[in-house]
Amino acid sequence: MQNITLIVIGKLGQAFLQDGCAEYTKRLSAFCNFKVLELPEELIREKNASEAAIAKALAKEAEKIFAAVPKGAEICALCIEGKPISSEEMAAYFSEKALFGNGDIAFVIGSSHGLDPSVKQRAAKRISMSRMTFTHQMARLLLTEQIYRACTINAGVKYHK
């Protein structure tokens, strides 16, 4: 079974997001070894934080992210600079990884300030969820659902339309 890890900065706040993520995590157990690693967000004390303060916090978060990536897993960063992909393209990505090498994938969602450039540079793949902006917590729910959708496409299960 393919190992898919979701590395996220911060915890889910609202119950509806927690419930949605829990539901798709439960469903994913039939298709892959899926786990979520929640890492603490770096505290920025300034109300109107300077670019330097934000960069320092993102660099510290990057260290935590790199330490959390499972050995051998390919990093896939969710970022605004990433390429939008369809559900079918996500499914093909999973199949290709599983067929032609180590199938382990670590998706990374940063904090509300995004991801440090070092995470984006180290990522083998960069994905944008949309041209719209979502909270990082909402992105977590949407990505978890898309991972489930990709798995059902590959398994031939009737879910995707």
PDB file of N, CA and C in Angstrom, residues 97-131:
ATOM      1  N   LYS A  97       3.975   7.313  -9.287  1.00  0.00           N
ATOM      2  CA  LYS A  97       4.886   7.158  -8.141  1.00  0.00           C
ATOM      3  C   LYS A  97       4.900   5.701  -7.668  1.00  0.00           C
ATOM      4  N   ALA A  98       3.750   5.090  -7.605  1.00  0.00           N
ATOM      5  CA  ALA A  98       3.652   3.708  -7.122  1.00  0.00           C
ATOM      6  C   ALA A  98       4.280   2.729  -8.102  1.00  0.00           C
ATOM      7  N   LEU A  99       4.170   3.009  -9.395  1.00  0.00           N
ATOM      8  CA  LEU A  99       4.636   2.092 -10.419  1.00  0.00           C
ATOM      9  C   LEU A  99       6.134   2.205 -10.712  1.00  0.00           C
ATOM     10  N   PHE A 100       6.648   3.433 -10.696  1.00  0.00           N
ATOM     11  CA  PHE A 100       8.023   3.659 -11.136  1.00  0.00           C
ATOM     12  C   PHE A 100       8.965   4.096 -10.020  1.00  0.00           C
ATOM     13  N   GLY A 101       8.841   3.534  -8.876  1.00  0.00           N
ATOM     14  CA  GLY A 101       9.772   3.886  -7.807  1.00  0.00           C
ATOM     15  C   GLY A 101       9.078   3.905  -6.472  1.00  0.00           C
ATOM     16  N   ASN A 102       9.697   4.610  -5.554  1.00  0.00           N
ATOM     17  CA  ASN A 102       9.119   4.714  -4.222  1.00  0.00           C
ATOM     18  C   ASN A 102       7.819   5.499  -4.314  1.00  0.00           C
ATOM     19  N   GLY A 103       6.751   4.916  -3.910  1.00  0.00           N
ATOM     20  CA  GLY A 103       5.443   5.557  -4.019  1.00  0.00           C
ATOM     21  C   GLY A 103       5.091   6.468  -2.874  1.00  0.00           C
ATOM     22  N   ASP A 104       6.012   6.661  -1.929  1.00  0.00           N
ATOM     23  CA  ASP A 104       5.699   7.476  -0.758  1.00  0.00           C
ATOM     24  C   ASP A 104       5.700   8.960  -1.115  1.00  0.00           C
ATOM     25  N   ILE A 105       4.646   9.644  -0.692  1.00  0.00           N
ATOM     26  CA  ILE A 105       4.483  11.066  -0.987  1.00  0.00           C
ATOM     27  C   ILE A 105       4.197  11.801   0.315  1.00  0.00           C
ATOM     28  N   ALA A 106       4.836  12.954   0.489  1.00  0.00           N
ATOM     29  CA  ALA A 106       4.571  13.823   1.642  1.00  0.00           C
ATOM     30  C   ALA A 106       4.067  15.161   1.122  1.00  0.00           C
ATOM     31  N   PHE A 107       2.779  15.403   1.289  1.00  0.00           N
ATOM     32  CA  PHE A 107       2.202  16.689   0.934  1.00  0.00           C
ATOM     33  C   PHE A 107       2.470  17.659   2.073  1.00  0.00           C
ATOM     34  N   VAL A 108       2.771  18.911   1.746  1.00  0.00           N
ATOM     35  CA  VAL A 108       3.075  19.904   2.774  1.00  0.00           C
ATOM     36  C   VAL A 108       2.184  21.128   2.583  1.00  0.00           C
ATOM     37  N   ILE A 109       1.501  21.503   3.674  1.00  0.00           N
ATOM     38  CA  ILE A 109       0.705  22.732   3.707  1.00  0.00           C
ATOM     39  C   ILE A 109       1.307  23.605   4.799  1.00  0.00           C
ATOM     40  N   GLY A 110       1.681  24.817   4.434  1.00  0.00           N
ATOM     41  CA  GLY A 110       2.299  25.737   5.377  1.00  0.00           C
ATOM     42  C   GLY A 110       1.290  26.443   6.263  1.00  0.00           C
ATOM     43  N   SER A 111       1.805  27.394   7.004  1.00  0.00           N
ATOM     44  CA  SER A 111       0.975  28.195   7.901  1.00  0.00           C
ATOM     45  C   SER A 111       0.260  29.287   7.113  1.00  0.00           C
ATOM     46  N   SER A 112      -0.367  30.190   7.819  1.00  0.00           N
ATOM     47  CA  SER A 112      -1.072  31.289   7.153  1.00  0.00           C
ATOM     48  C   SER A 112      -0.109  32.197   6.390  1.00  0.00           C
ATOM     49  N   HIS A 113       1.175  32.115   6.701  1.00  0.00           N
ATOM     50  CA  HIS A 113       2.183  32.895   5.984  1.00  0.00           C
ATOM     51  C   HIS A 113       2.784  32.110   4.818  1.00  0.00           C
ATOM     52  N   GLY A 114       2.362  30.882   4.615  1.00  0.00           N
ATOM     53  CA  GLY A 114       2.855  30.086   3.496  1.00  0.00           C
ATOM     54  C   GLY A 114       3.992  29.166   3.879  1.00  0.00           C
ATOM     55  N   LEU A 115       4.883  28.932   2.915  1.00  0.00           N
ATOM     56  CA  LEU A 115       6.010  28.028   3.088  1.00  0.00           C
ATOM     57  C   LEU A 115       7.320  28.768   2.841  1.00  0.00           C
ATOM     58  N   ASP A 116       8.344  28.359   3.544  1.00  0.00           N
ATOM     59  CA  ASP A 116       9.676  28.889   3.311  1.00  0.00           C
ATOM     60  C   ASP A 116      10.130  28.499   1.901  1.00  0.00           C
ATOM     61  N   PRO A 117      10.863  29.374   1.219  1.00  0.00           N
ATOM     62  CA  PRO A 117      11.344  29.038  -0.130  1.00  0.00           C
ATOM     63  C   PRO A 117      12.133  27.727  -0.195  1.00  0.00           C
ATOM     64  N   SER A 118      12.813  27.346   0.880  1.00  0.00           N
ATOM     65  CA  SER A 118      13.586  26.106   0.859  1.00  0.00           C
ATOM     66  C   SER A 118      12.690  24.876   0.715  1.00  0.00           C
ATOM     67  N   VAL A 119      11.480  24.940   1.268  1.00  0.00           N
ATOM     68  CA  VAL A 119      10.538  23.817   1.134  1.00  0.00           C
ATOM     69  C   VAL A 119      10.071  23.714  -0.319  1.00  0.00           C
ATOM     70  N   LYS A 120       9.765  24.855  -0.911  1.00  0.00           N
ATOM     71  CA  LYS A 120       9.313  24.870  -2.306  1.00  0.00           C
ATOM     72  C   LYS A 120      10.423  24.378  -3.231  1.00  0.00           C
ATOM     73  N   GLN A 121      11.657  24.769  -2.947  1.00  0.00           N
ATOM     74  CA  GLN A 121      12.779  24.355  -3.791  1.00  0.00           C
ATOM     75  C   GLN A 121      13.044  22.861  -3.681  1.00  0.00           C
ATOM     76  N   ARG A 122      12.891  22.325  -2.494  1.00  0.00           N
ATOM     77  CA  ARG A 122      13.172  20.901  -2.283  1.00  0.00           C
ATOM     78  C   ARG A 122      12.035  20.001  -2.786  1.00  0.00           C
ATOM     79  N   ALA A 123      10.872  20.585  -2.966  1.00  0.00           N
ATOM     80  CA  ALA A 123       9.713  19.803  -3.407  1.00  0.00           C
ATOM     81  C   ALA A 123       9.900  19.311  -4.835  1.00  0.00           C
ATOM     82  N   ALA A 124       9.608  18.047  -5.046  1.00  0.00           N
ATOM     83  CA  ALA A 124       9.661  17.469  -6.390  1.00  0.00           C
ATOM     84  C   ALA A 124       8.474  17.942  -7.220  1.00  0.00           C
ATOM     85  N   LYS A 125       7.401  18.306  -6.522  1.00  0.00           N
ATOM     86  CA  LYS A 125       6.183  18.760  -7.197  1.00  0.00           C
ATOM     87  C   LYS A 125       5.588  19.901  -6.367  1.00  0.00           C
ATOM     88  N   ARG A 126       5.098  20.908  -7.075  1.00  0.00           N
ATOM     89  CA  ARG A 126       4.414  22.029  -6.429  1.00  0.00           C
ATOM     90  C   ARG A 126       3.034  22.138  -7.041  1.00  0.00           C
ATOM     91  N   ILE A 127       2.034  22.135  -6.189  1.00  0.00           N
ATOM     92  CA  ILE A 127       0.643  22.162  -6.634  1.00  0.00           C
ATOM     93  C   ILE A 127      -0.051  23.393  -6.072  1.00  0.00           C
ATOM     94  N   SER A 128      -0.891  23.984  -6.903  1.00  0.00           N
ATOM     95  CA  SER A 128      -1.784  25.051  -6.460  1.00  0.00           C
ATOM     96  C   SER A 128      -3.193  24.471  -6.450  1.00  0.00           C
ATOM     97  N   MET A 129      -3.909  24.681  -5.365  1.00  0.00           N
ATOM     98  CA  MET A 129      -5.280  24.163  -5.274  1.00  0.00           C
ATOM     99  C   MET A 129      -6.213  24.893  -6.242  1.00  0.00           C
ATOM    100  N   SER A 130      -5.930  26.176  -6.444  1.00  0.00           N
ATOM    101  CA  SER A 130      -6.833  26.998  -7.242  1.00  0.00           C
ATOM    102  C   SER A 130      -6.206  28.377  -7.394  1.00  0.00           C
ATOM    103  N   ARG A 131      -6.763  29.163  -8.286  1.00  0.00           N
ATOM    104  CA  ARG A 131      -6.344  30.563  -8.365  1.00  0.00           C
ATOM    105  C   ARG A 131      -6.975  31.369  -7.240  1.00  0.00           C
TER     106      ARG A 131
END
